[in-house]
Coordinates of C-alpha atoms in Angstrom, one line a residue:
X1 CA 31.0 5.5 111.7
X2 CA 28.1 6.8 109.6
X3 CA 26.4 4.2 107.4
X4 CA 24.4 5.2 104.3
X5 CA 22.4 3.3 101.8
X6 CA 25.3 3.5 99.4
X7 CA 27.4 1.0 101.3
X8 CA 28.3 -1.9 99.1
X9 CA 28.9 -5.3 100.8
X10 CA 31.5 -7.4 99.1
X11 CA 32.0 -11.0 99.9
X12 CA 35.5 -12.3 99.9
X13 CA 36.0 -16.1 100.1
X14 CA 39.1 -17.4 101.9
X15 CA 39.2 -21.1 102.4
X16 CA 41.6 -23.1 104.5
X17 CA 41.0 -26.0 102.2
X18 CA 39.2 -26.5 99.0
X19 CA 38.7 -23.6 96.6
X20 CA 41.6 -21.4 97.6
X21 CA 44.4 -22.6 99.8
X22 CA 46.4 -20.4 102.2
X23 CA 49.9 -19.9 100.8
X24 CA 51.6 -19.6 104.2
X25 CA 51.8 -23.1 105.7
X26 CA 50.6 -22.9 109.3
X27 CA 52.9 -24.2 112.1
X28 CA 51.5 -25.8 115.2
X29 CA 52.2 -25.3 118.9
X30 CA 51.6 -28.5 120.8
X31 CA 50.2 -26.8 123.8
X32 CA 47.7 -24.9 121.7
X33 CA 46.6 -28.1 120.0
X34 CA 45.5 -29.3 123.5
X35 CA 43.1 -26.3 123.8
X36 CA 39.4 -26.4 122.9
X37 CA 38.6 -25.3 119.4
X38 CA 35.6 -23.4 120.7
X39 CA 35.9 -23.0 124.5
X40 CA 32.9 -23.4 126.7
X41 CA 31.0 -21.7 128.2
X42 CA 31.8 -19.1 125.6
X43 CA 31.4 -15.4 126.3
X44 CA 33.6 -12.6 125.1
X45 CA 33.2 -9.6 127.2
X46 CA 34.0 -6.0 126.1
X47 CA 37.6 -5.6 127.2
X48 CA 37.9 -2.1 126.1
X49 CA 34.9 -1.1 128.1
X50 CA 36.4 -2.9 131.1
X51 CA 39.6 -1.0 130.7
X52 CA 37.7 2.3 130.4
X53 CA 35.8 1.5 133.6
X54 CA 38.9 0.5 135.5
X55 CA 40.6 3.8 134.7
X56 CA 37.7 6.0 135.7
X57 CA 36.8 4.0 138.8
X58 CA 40.3 3.5 140.2
X59 CA 41.7 6.9 139.4
X60 CA 39.3 8.6 141.8
X61 CA 40.8 10.1 144.9
X62 CA 37.3 10.7 146.3
X63 CA 35.9 7.2 145.7
X64 CA 33.6 6.0 148.5
X65 CA 33.2 2.6 150.0
X66 CA 35.0 0.0 152.1
X67 CA 38.7 -0.1 151.2
X68 CA 38.3 2.8 148.8
X69 CA 39.9 4.9 147.4
X70 CA 42.5 2.7 145.7
X71 CA 44.9 5.6 145.1
X72 CA 46.8 8.1 147.2
X73 CA 49.6 10.6 146.9
X74 CA 53.1 9.8 148.0
X75 CA 55.1 12.9 148.9
X76 CA 58.4 11.4 149.9
X77 CA 60.0 12.6 146.7
X78 CA 62.2 9.6 146.2
X79 CA 64.5 10.0 143.1
X80 CA 62.7 13.0 141.8
X81 CA 61.4 16.1 143.7
X82 CA 57.8 15.5 142.9
X83 CA 54.9 13.6 144.4
X84 CA 53.9 10.3 142.9
X85 CA 50.5 8.5 142.9
X86 CA 50.4 5.4 144.9
X87 CA 48.1 2.6 143.9
X88 CA 47.2 -0.5 145.9
X89 CA 48.6 -3.8 144.8
X90 CA 45.6 -5.6 146.3
X91 CA 42.4 -4.4 147.9
X92 CA 43.0 -3.6 151.6
X93 CA 46.7 -4.5 151.7
X94 CA 47.6 -3.3 155.2
X95 CA 51.1 -2.2 154.1
X96 CA 49.8 0.3 151.7
X97 CA 48.0 3.6 151.6
X98 CA 48.9 7.1 152.7
X99 CA 48.9 6.1 156.4
X100 CA 51.4 3.2 156.1
X101 CA 55.1 3.1 155.5
X102 CA 55.1 6.9 154.8
X103 CA 52.8 6.2 151.9
X104 CA 55.8 5.0 149.8
X105 CA 54.9 1.4 149.4
X106 CA 53.4 1.0 145.9
X107 CA 54.6 -0.9 142.9
X108 CA 55.6 0.0 139.4
X109 CA 53.8 -3.1 138.2
X110 CA 50.6 -1.6 139.3
X111 CA 51.2 2.1 138.5
X112 CA 53.0 1.6 135.1
X113 CA 50.6 -1.2 134.1
X114 CA 47.5 0.9 134.7
X115 CA 49.1 3.9 132.9
X116 CA 50.1 1.8 129.9
X117 CA 46.7 0.0 129.8
X118 CA 44.7 3.2 129.8
X119 CA 47.0 4.8 127.2
X120 CA 46.6 1.8 124.9
X121 CA 42.9 2.4 124.7
X122 CA 43.3 6.1 124.0
X123 CA 43.3 7.8 127.4
X124 CA 45.9 10.5 127.7
X125 CA 47.4 9.9 131.2
X126 CA 49.7 12.9 130.9
X127 CA 46.8 15.4 131.3
X128 CA 44.0 13.6 133.0
X129 CA 42.1 16.1 135.1
X130 CA 44.9 18.3 136.6
X131 CA 47.3 15.4 136.9
X132 CA 50.3 14.1 134.8
X133 CA 50.4 10.5 135.8
X134 CA 53.0 9.7 133.2
X135 CA 55.5 12.2 134.6
X136 CA 55.0 10.6 138.1
X137 CA 56.4 7.4 136.9
X138 CA 59.9 8.9 136.9
X139 CA 60.0 8.3 140.7
X140 CA 60.5 4.6 140.0
X141 CA 63.8 5.5 138.3
X142 CA 66.2 4.6 141.1
X143 CA 68.8 7.2 140.9
X144 CA 69.2 7.5 144.7
X145 CA 70.5 3.9 144.8
X146 CA 72.7 4.4 141.7
X147 CA 71.0 1.6 139.9
X148 CA 69.7 4.1 137.4
X149 CA 67.0 1.9 135.9
X150 CA 63.3 1.6 136.6
X151 CA 62.5 -0.6 139.6
X152 CA 59.4 -2.0 141.2
X153 CA 59.6 0.4 144.2
X154 CA 60.9 3.9 144.6
X155 CA 63.2 3.1 147.5
X156 CA 64.8 0.2 149.3
X157 CA 63.1 1.2 152.6
X158 CA 60.0 -0.6 151.5
X159 CA 61.5 -3.1 149.1
X160 CA 61.4 -6.1 151.4
X161 CA 57.7 -5.6 152.0
X162 CA 56.8 -6.8 148.5
X163 CA 58.1 -8.7 145.5
X164 CA 61.4 -8.2 143.9
X165 CA 63.5 -5.1 144.2
X166 CA 67.2 -5.9 144.0
X167 CA 67.0 -9.6 144.6
X168 CA 64.6 -11.0 142.0
X169 CA 65.6 -10.3 138.4
X170 CA 62.3 -10.2 136.6
X171 CA 61.0 -7.7 139.0
X172 CA 63.9 -5.4 138.3
X173 CA 63.8 -5.9 134.5
X174 CA 60.1 -5.8 133.7
X175 CA 59.4 -2.2 134.9
X176 CA 61.8 -1.1 132.2
X177 CA 59.8 -2.9 129.5
X178 CA 56.7 -1.2 130.8
X179 CA 58.5 2.2 130.8
X180 CA 59.8 1.8 127.3
X181 CA 56.3 1.0 126.1
X182 CA 55.0 4.1 127.8
X183 CA 57.9 6.2 126.6
X184 CA 57.0 5.4 123.0
X185 CA 53.5 6.7 123.6
X186 CA 54.7 9.9 125.3
X187 CA 57.8 10.8 123.3
X188 CA 57.8 14.4 124.5
X189 CA 57.6 13.8 128.2
X190 CA 60.3 15.7 130.1
X191 CA 63.3 13.6 131.1
X192 CA 62.1 10.4 129.4
X193 CA 64.7 10.3 126.7
X194 CA 67.7 10.5 129.0
X195 CA 66.1 8.0 131.4
X196 CA 65.5 5.6 128.5
X197 CA 69.2 6.0 127.5
X198 CA 70.4 5.4 131.0
X199 CA 68.4 2.2 131.1
X200 CA 69.7 1.0 127.7
X201 CA 73.3 1.8 128.7
X202 CA 72.9 -0.2 132.0
X203 CA 71.4 -3.2 130.1
X204 CA 74.0 -3.1 127.4
X205 CA 76.9 -3.0 130.0
X206 CA 75.2 -5.7 132.0
X207 CA 74.9 -8.0 129.0
X208 CA 78.5 -7.4 128.1
X209 CA 79.6 -8.3 131.6
X210 CA 77.4 -11.4 131.6
X211 CA 79.0 -12.4 128.3
X212 CA 76.4 -15.1 127.5
X213 CA 76.0 -16.4 131.0
X214 CA 72.7 -15.4 132.6
X215 CA 72.7 -18.1 135.3
X216 CA 72.1 -15.7 138.2
X217 CA 69.3 -14.7 140.5
X218 CA 69.6 -11.0 139.7
X219 CA 72.0 -8.3 138.5
X220 CA 73.2 -5.5 140.7
X221 CA 73.0 -2.5 138.3
X222 CA 74.8 -0.2 140.8
X223 CA 77.9 -2.5 141.3
X224 CA 77.4 -3.9 137.8
X225 CA 77.8 -7.4 139.2
X226 CA 75.7 -10.6 138.6
X227 CA 74.4 -12.0 141.9
X228 CA 73.1 -15.3 143.3
X229 CA 70.8 -15.9 146.2
X230 CA 68.1 -18.3 147.3
X231 CA 66.1 -17.5 144.3
X232 CA 67.0 -19.8 141.4
X233 CA 68.6 -18.5 138.2
X234 CA 66.5 -16.5 135.9
X235 CA 68.1 -16.8 132.5
X236 CA 65.0 -15.5 130.8
X237 CA 66.1 -12.0 132.0
X238 CA 68.0 -12.1 128.7
X239 CA 64.7 -11.7 126.9
X240 CA 64.0 -8.6 128.9
X241 CA 67.4 -7.1 128.2
X242 CA 67.0 -7.9 124.5
X243 CA 63.6 -6.3 124.2
X244 CA 64.7 -3.1 125.9
X245 CA 67.9 -2.9 123.9
X246 CA 66.1 -3.5 120.6
X247 CA 63.6 -0.8 121.5
X248 CA 66.5 1.5 122.4
X249 CA 68.1 0.7 119.0
X250 CA 64.9 1.6 117.2
X251 CA 64.5 4.8 119.3
X252 CA 68.1 6.1 119.3
X253 CA 69.7 4.4 116.3
X254 CA 72.8 3.4 118.4
X255 CA 74.1 0.2 116.9
X256 CA 75.6 -0.8 120.3
X257 CA 72.0 -1.5 121.4
X258 CA 71.4 -3.7 118.4
X259 CA 74.6 -5.6 119.2
X260 CA 73.4 -6.0 122.8
X261 CA 70.0 -7.2 121.8
X262 CA 71.5 -9.9 119.5
X263 CA 74.0 -10.9 122.3
X264 CA 71.2 -11.3 124.9
X265 CA 69.0 -13.2 122.4
X266 CA 71.9 -15.5 121.7
X267 CA 72.4 -16.1 125.4
X268 CA 68.7 -16.9 125.8
X269 CA 68.5 -19.3 123.0
X270 CA 71.7 -21.1 124.1
X271 CA 70.0 -22.5 127.3
X272 CA 69.9 -26.3 127.4
X273 CA 66.7 -26.3 129.6
X274 CA 63.6 -24.2 129.5
X275 CA 64.6 -21.1 131.6
X276 CA 61.1 -19.6 131.8
X277 CA 60.6 -17.8 135.1
X278 CA 57.8 -15.3 134.9
X279 CA 56.8 -12.8 132.2
X280 CA 59.8 -12.4 129.9
X281 CA 60.0 -15.5 127.6
X282 CA 57.2 -14.3 125.3
X283 CA 59.2 -11.2 124.5
X284 CA 62.1 -13.4 123.4
X285 CA 59.9 -15.3 121.0
X286 CA 58.5 -12.0 119.6
X287 CA 62.0 -10.6 119.2
X288 CA 63.2 -13.8 117.5
X289 CA 60.5 -13.5 114.8
X290 CA 60.9 -9.7 114.4
X291 CA 64.7 -9.6 114.3
X292 CA 64.9 -12.5 111.9
X293 CA 63.0 -10.5 109.2
X294 CA 64.4 -7.0 110.2
X295 CA 68.0 -7.9 110.9
X296 CA 68.6 -11.2 109.1
X297 CA 69.2 -13.2 112.3
X298 CA 68.2 -16.8 112.5
X299 CA 66.8 -17.2 116.0
X300 CA 64.7 -20.3 116.8
X301 CA 61.1 -18.9 117.1
X302 CA 59.6 -22.4 117.5
X303 CA 62.0 -23.2 120.5
X304 CA 61.2 -19.9 122.3
X305 CA 57.4 -20.3 121.7
X306 CA 57.7 -23.8 123.1
X307 CA 59.4 -22.5 126.2
X308 CA 56.7 -19.9 126.5
X309 CA 53.7 -22.3 126.3
X310 CA 54.7 -25.8 127.2
X311 CA 55.0 -25.7 131.0
X312 CA 58.4 -27.4 130.9
X313 CA 60.2 -24.7 132.9
X314 CA 62.7 -26.2 135.4
X315 CA 63.5 -23.4 137.9
X316 CA 59.9 -22.1 138.0
X317 CA 58.6 -25.6 137.8
X318 CA 55.7 -26.0 135.3
X319 CA 55.5 -22.3 134.4
X320 CA 53.7 -21.9 131.1
X321 CA 50.2 -21.8 129.6
X322 CA 47.4 -23.9 131.2
X323 CA 45.1 -26.2 129.2
X324 CA 42.1 -28.3 130.2
X325 CA 38.5 -28.4 131.1
X326 CA 37.8 -28.2 134.9
X327 CA 34.3 -29.2 135.9
X328 CA 32.8 -28.1 132.6
X329 CA 34.8 -24.9 132.3
X330 CA 37.5 -24.6 129.6
X331 CA 40.3 -22.7 131.3
X332 CA 42.9 -23.1 128.5
X333 CA 45.0 -20.1 127.5
X334 CA 45.7 -18.5 130.9
X335 CA 49.4 -18.2 132.0
X336 CA 50.8 -19.5 135.2
X337 CA 51.8 -22.6 137.0
X338 CA 50.7 -25.8 135.3
X339 CA 51.4 -27.9 138.4
X340 CA 50.6 -25.8 141.5
X341 CA 47.4 -27.5 143.0
X342 CA 46.7 -28.9 139.6
X343 CA 47.2 -25.5 137.8
X344 CA 47.1 -21.9 139.0
X345 CA 46.6 -19.2 136.3
X346 CA 47.2 -15.5 136.8
X347 CA 45.4 -12.4 135.4
X348 CA 48.4 -10.1 134.8
X349 CA 50.5 -12.8 133.3
X350 CA 47.7 -13.6 130.8
X351 CA 47.1 -10.0 129.8
X352 CA 50.8 -9.3 129.4
X353 CA 51.5 -12.4 127.3
X354 CA 49.3 -11.0 124.6
X355 CA 51.5 -7.9 124.4
X356 CA 54.4 -9.7 122.5
X357 CA 52.6 -12.8 121.2
X358 CA 49.9 -11.1 119.1
X359 CA 52.2 -8.9 117.1
X360 CA 54.5 -11.9 116.5
X361 CA 52.2 -12.9 113.5
X362 CA 53.3 -9.8 111.6
X363 CA 56.8 -11.1 111.3
X364 CA 55.9 -14.9 111.3
X365 CA 52.4 -15.3 109.9
X366 CA 52.9 -19.1 110.0
X367 CA 51.8 -18.9 113.6
X368 CA 48.6 -17.0 112.9
X369 CA 46.3 -20.0 113.6
X370 CA 48.1 -21.0 116.8
X371 CA 48.1 -17.5 118.2
X372 CA 44.5 -16.9 117.1
X373 CA 43.3 -20.1 118.8
X374 CA 45.3 -19.3 121.9
X375 CA 43.9 -15.8 122.2
X376 CA 40.4 -17.0 121.8
X377 CA 40.9 -19.4 124.7
X378 CA 42.8 -16.9 126.8
X379 CA 40.2 -14.1 126.2
X380 CA 37.3 -16.4 127.0
X381 CA 38.8 -17.8 130.2
X382 CA 40.1 -14.5 131.5
X383 CA 36.6 -13.3 132.4
X384 CA 36.6 -16.0 135.1
X385 CA 39.0 -13.9 137.1
X386 CA 36.2 -11.3 137.6
X387 CA 33.7 -12.1 140.4
X388 CA 30.7 -11.0 138.2
X389 CA 31.5 -13.6 135.6
X390 CA 32.3 -16.5 137.9
X391 CA 29.6 -18.4 139.8
X392 CA 29.7 -17.9 143.5
X393 CA 30.5 -21.5 144.2
X394 CA 33.7 -21.2 142.2
X395 CA 35.2 -18.2 144.0
X396 CA 36.6 -17.9 147.5
X397 CA 34.9 -14.6 148.6
X398 CA 31.8 -13.9 146.5
X399 CA 30.2 -12.1 149.5
X400 CA 32.8 -9.3 149.0
X401 CA 32.3 -8.9 145.2
X402 CA 30.7 -5.4 145.6
X403 CA 34.1 -4.2 146.9
X404 CA 35.5 -4.6 143.3
X405 CA 33.0 -2.2 141.8
X406 CA 33.1 -4.5 138.7
X407 CA 36.6 -3.5 137.7
X408 CA 38.9 -5.5 140.0
X409 CA 39.4 -9.2 139.4
X410 CA 40.8 -12.0 141.6
X411 CA 44.6 -12.4 141.2
X412 CA 44.1 -15.8 139.7
X413 CA 42.2 -19.0 139.6
X414 CA 43.3 -22.5 140.5
X415 CA 42.1 -26.1 140.0
X416 CA 41.7 -26.3 143.8
X417 CA 42.2 -23.7 146.5
X418 CA 45.8 -23.0 147.2
X419 CA 44.9 -22.1 150.8
X420 CA 44.7 -25.9 151.4
X421 CA 42.5 -25.9 154.5
X422 CA 40.4 -22.9 153.4
X423 CA 37.7 -22.8 150.7
X424 CA 37.8 -26.6 150.3
X425 CA 34.1 -26.6 149.4
X426 CA 34.7 -24.5 146.3
X427 CA 34.2 -26.1 142.9
X428 CA 37.0 -26.0 140.4
X429 CA 38.1 -23.6 138.9
X430 CA 38.4 -21.6 142.1
X431 CA 38.9 -17.8 141.7
X432 CA 41.2 -16.6 144.4
X433 CA 44.4 -14.6 145.2
X434 CA 47.5 -14.7 147.3
X435 CA 47.1 -11.4 149.2
X436 CA 46.2 -12.8 152.6
X437 CA 49.5 -14.9 152.5
X438 CA 51.6 -11.8 152.0
X439 CA 50.9 -10.5 155.5
X440 CA 49.4 -13.6 157.4
X441 CA 46.8 -12.7 159.9
X442 CA 46.7 -9.1 158.9
X443 CA 45.9 -8.8 155.2
X444 CA 42.1 -9.1 154.9
X445 CA 40.3 -11.7 152.7
X446 CA 39.6 -9.0 150.1
X447 CA 43.3 -8.7 149.4
X448 CA 42.6 -11.7 147.0
X449 CA 41.3 -9.0 144.6
X450 CA 44.2 -7.8 142.5
X451 CA 44.4 -4.2 141.6
X452 CA 47.8 -4.5 140.0
X453 CA 46.8 -7.3 137.7
X454 CA 43.5 -5.7 136.8
X455 CA 45.3 -2.5 135.8
X456 CA 46.9 -4.3 132.8
X457 CA 43.4 -4.9 131.2
X458 CA 44.1 -2.2 128.6
X459 CA 46.4 -4.7 126.8
X460 CA 43.4 -6.9 126.0
X461 CA 41.2 -3.7 125.6
X462 CA 43.5 -2.4 122.8
X463 CA 43.9 -5.7 121.0
X464 CA 40.6 -7.6 121.2
X465 CA 37.4 -6.8 119.4
X466 CA 34.4 -9.0 118.6
X467 CA 33.0 -9.6 115.2
X468 CA 29.4 -10.4 114.2
X469 CA 30.2 -14.1 114.7
X470 CA 30.4 -15.2 118.3
X471 CA 33.9 -16.6 119.0
X472 CA 35.6 -15.0 116.0
X473 CA 37.8 -12.2 117.2
X474 CA 39.4 -9.3 115.4
X475 CA 42.8 -8.8 116.9
X476 CA 44.7 -5.6 116.4
X477 CA 48.2 -6.8 115.6
X478 CA 49.8 -3.3 115.8
X479 CA 48.4 -2.3 119.2
X480 CA 51.4 -3.6 121.2
X481 CA 54.0 -3.8 118.4
X482 CA 56.1 -1.0 120.0
X483 CA 58.9 0.8 118.2
X484 CA 57.9 -0.8 114.9
X485 CA 58.4 0.7 111.5
X486 CA 55.5 2.5 109.9
X487 CA 52.7 0.1 109.1
X488 CA 49.1 0.0 107.9
X489 CA 46.3 -1.3 110.1
X490 CA 46.7 -5.0 110.5
X491 CA 44.2 -7.5 112.0
X492 CA 44.3 -11.2 112.7
X493 CA 41.0 -13.0 112.4
X494 CA 40.8 -16.7 113.3
X495 CA 37.8 -19.0 112.7
X496 CA 37.6 -21.7 115.3
X497 CA 34.5 -23.4 113.7
X498 CA 34.5 -26.6 111.6
X499 CA 32.8 -24.7 108.8
X500 CA 33.7 -21.6 106.9
X501 CA 32.3 -18.4 108.4
X502 CA 31.3 -15.1 106.9
X503 CA 32.3 -12.1 109.0
X504 CA 31.5 -8.4 108.6
X505 CA 34.7 -6.5 108.4
X506 CA 34.6 -2.9 109.5
X507 CA 37.0 -0.3 108.2
X508 CA 37.6 2.7 110.4
X509 CA 37.5 6.2 109.0
X510 CA 36.3 7.6 105.7
X511 CA 38.8 6.0 103.4
X512 CA 39.0 3.5 100.6
X513 CA 41.4 0.6 101.1
X514 CA 42.7 -2.6 99.5
X515 CA 42.7 -5.6 101.7
X516 CA 45.9 -7.7 101.6
X517 CA 45.9 -11.1 103.3
X518 CA 49.4 -11.9 104.5
X519 CA 48.6 -15.6 104.8
X520 CA 47.1 -16.0 101.4
X521 CA 49.8 -13.5 100.3
X522 CA 47.6 -11.7 97.9
X523 CA 45.0 -8.9 97.8
X524 CA 41.6 -10.2 98.4
X525 CA 39.6 -7.0 97.9
X526 CA 40.2 -3.7 96.2
X527 CA 38.8 -0.2 96.7
X528 CA 36.5 -1.0 99.6
X529 CA 35.3 1.3 102.4
X530 CA 33.2 1.3 105.5
X531 CA 32.1 -2.4 105.6
X532 CA 32.7 -5.5 103.7
X533 CA 32.2 -9.3 104.2
X534 CA 35.0 -11.8 104.4
X535 CA 34.7 -15.5 104.4
X536 CA 37.3 -17.1 106.7
X537 CA 38.1 -20.8 106.2
X538 CA 37.3 -23.4 108.8
X539 CA 39.9 -23.4 111.6
X540 CA 42.0 -21.0 109.6
X541 CA 43.0 -17.4 109.7
X542 CA 43.3 -14.2 107.6
X543 CA 45.9 -11.6 108.4
X544 CA 44.4 -8.5 106.9
X545 CA 46.6 -5.4 106.0
X546 CA 44.6 -2.3 105.0
X547 CA 46.6 -0.6 102.3
X548 CA 45.4 2.7 100.7
X549 CA 43.6 2.0 97.4
X550 CA 45.8 2.1 94.3
X551 CA 49.0 2.0 96.3
X552 CA 52.3 1.5 94.5
X553 CA 53.3 -2.1 95.1
X554 CA 57.0 -2.9 95.1
X555 CA 59.2 -5.8 96.4
X556 CA 62.7 -6.0 97.7
X557 CA 64.1 -9.3 98.7
X558 CA 61.3 -11.0 100.7
X559 CA 59.6 -7.7 101.6
X560 CA 56.6 -6.4 99.8
X561 CA 55.8 -2.7 100.1
X562 CA 52.8 -0.5 99.5
X563 CA 53.9 3.1 99.0
X564 CA 57.2 2.2 100.6
X565 CA 55.7 0.7 103.7
X566 CA 56.2 -3.0 104.4
X567 CA 53.0 -5.0 104.0
X568 CA 54.5 -8.5 104.0
X569 CA 57.8 -9.5 105.5
X570 CA 58.0 -13.0 104.0
X571 CA 56.5 -12.6 100.6
X572 CA 56.9 -15.7 98.3
X573 CA 58.9 -17.5 101.0
X574 CA 56.4 -20.2 101.4

């Protein structure tokens, strides 16, 4: 952006109390209320830069160093007659690489996650160097097994080596959410449309067969039968079905998919206990808010957000969002087990929770403060997964930090070492990972560094930006709002301080805009460009929508439009 002496700074005053009150009454989340207003020690790293560095460092077939490179080519041609890039799940995993298991043991969670993360920050992975990494993802579409959905591996020969694959429902469902998100970003990629339709058809038929009862360990999408095994029931798979089906409805316009999405959401909400298992519940909360305003449904957003955050899950005991201060470190906001060794948070789960939870405020701005405060805590604490940001006495293997080249984080951190007899001298929180437990006695200590989780960093990178005030973030609400209707740039800004704060608000591009605050439900500035100042009330939010200056404003029902594009979904409701 080029600045000139002609820039005019405008100060806009938005007060949570006092002069001007926010019109949208804010709703609380009990778990978020437990979090620090201003977490300490406070440091917001440049997540977009981290994502850029991850991509250029990991996607280097000629990388030098112990355990490098982190990628290889798999030429087994499973499902599609083409090679696919393999990427390590964890550093030094002895099961992986070109020389092990025919090179075919790699996971969609790592490969798709890194492609999506890079894409979200503006990297075109369909033509990077001489490679089309997007097209390679087709190999995870398991046509050879007749499942005809995306799965975590390309073939059953290696499935039992890792997580999921045909026996653990979230592992089978989540790659399809990742694929659909990638599919939106690469709409012209060969074969993607019919693959996406196959997935939607499978999920629609599965939901019809389940008929409201998701009390199963997984679903066999070849036999089209629900299955039970030693893994407890994963009813939150309904949220994954629903998200994919609603995306498919938006993509293809087939009303069967809308019917299926509503059916799956109804099944999810009907649970009498918190059915959270892994990653999928936040997508249910997001869909509840979005479908309520777009389709006139009446799903219980508060209930689903409570299941997401509260740590009251029964099957996956205590799964939710961690809170607390451990030996002077605020660790609130990370996602994982709230009970394992006093709490065990995970990197990928935290990144991926932001995907559905940040855009939820577009459709339910009453949660702006809660989501803003949670994100501040999550963003701050997530740097502790990286060895360069965690003191040596709080990580298990600081002596191997150089192996990460500054872009690979530990898989998680816990209140105390989950290895029990190892690393007992480490001070809480303890940065660590489970890699050595996957292949006991063979996987090296460095397998605690998580390539798969680190690859999802682009989610934070696309959403999170700093402002001129430390601790006040500018969150891009549209970055991960996939298959949405056309929208103007929308940003959530939350002020965690006890006093009102003035922030410098930057407007991208050479354009003049009017700034609408969807919480105050009014325009707070007209005909501004480049840079302006906004005063954000103490412990309050603004939800800024940048509409073109002099737009034609109309309303229909609860929707307010600028030039025919929705600006506020709940105008005058409050």
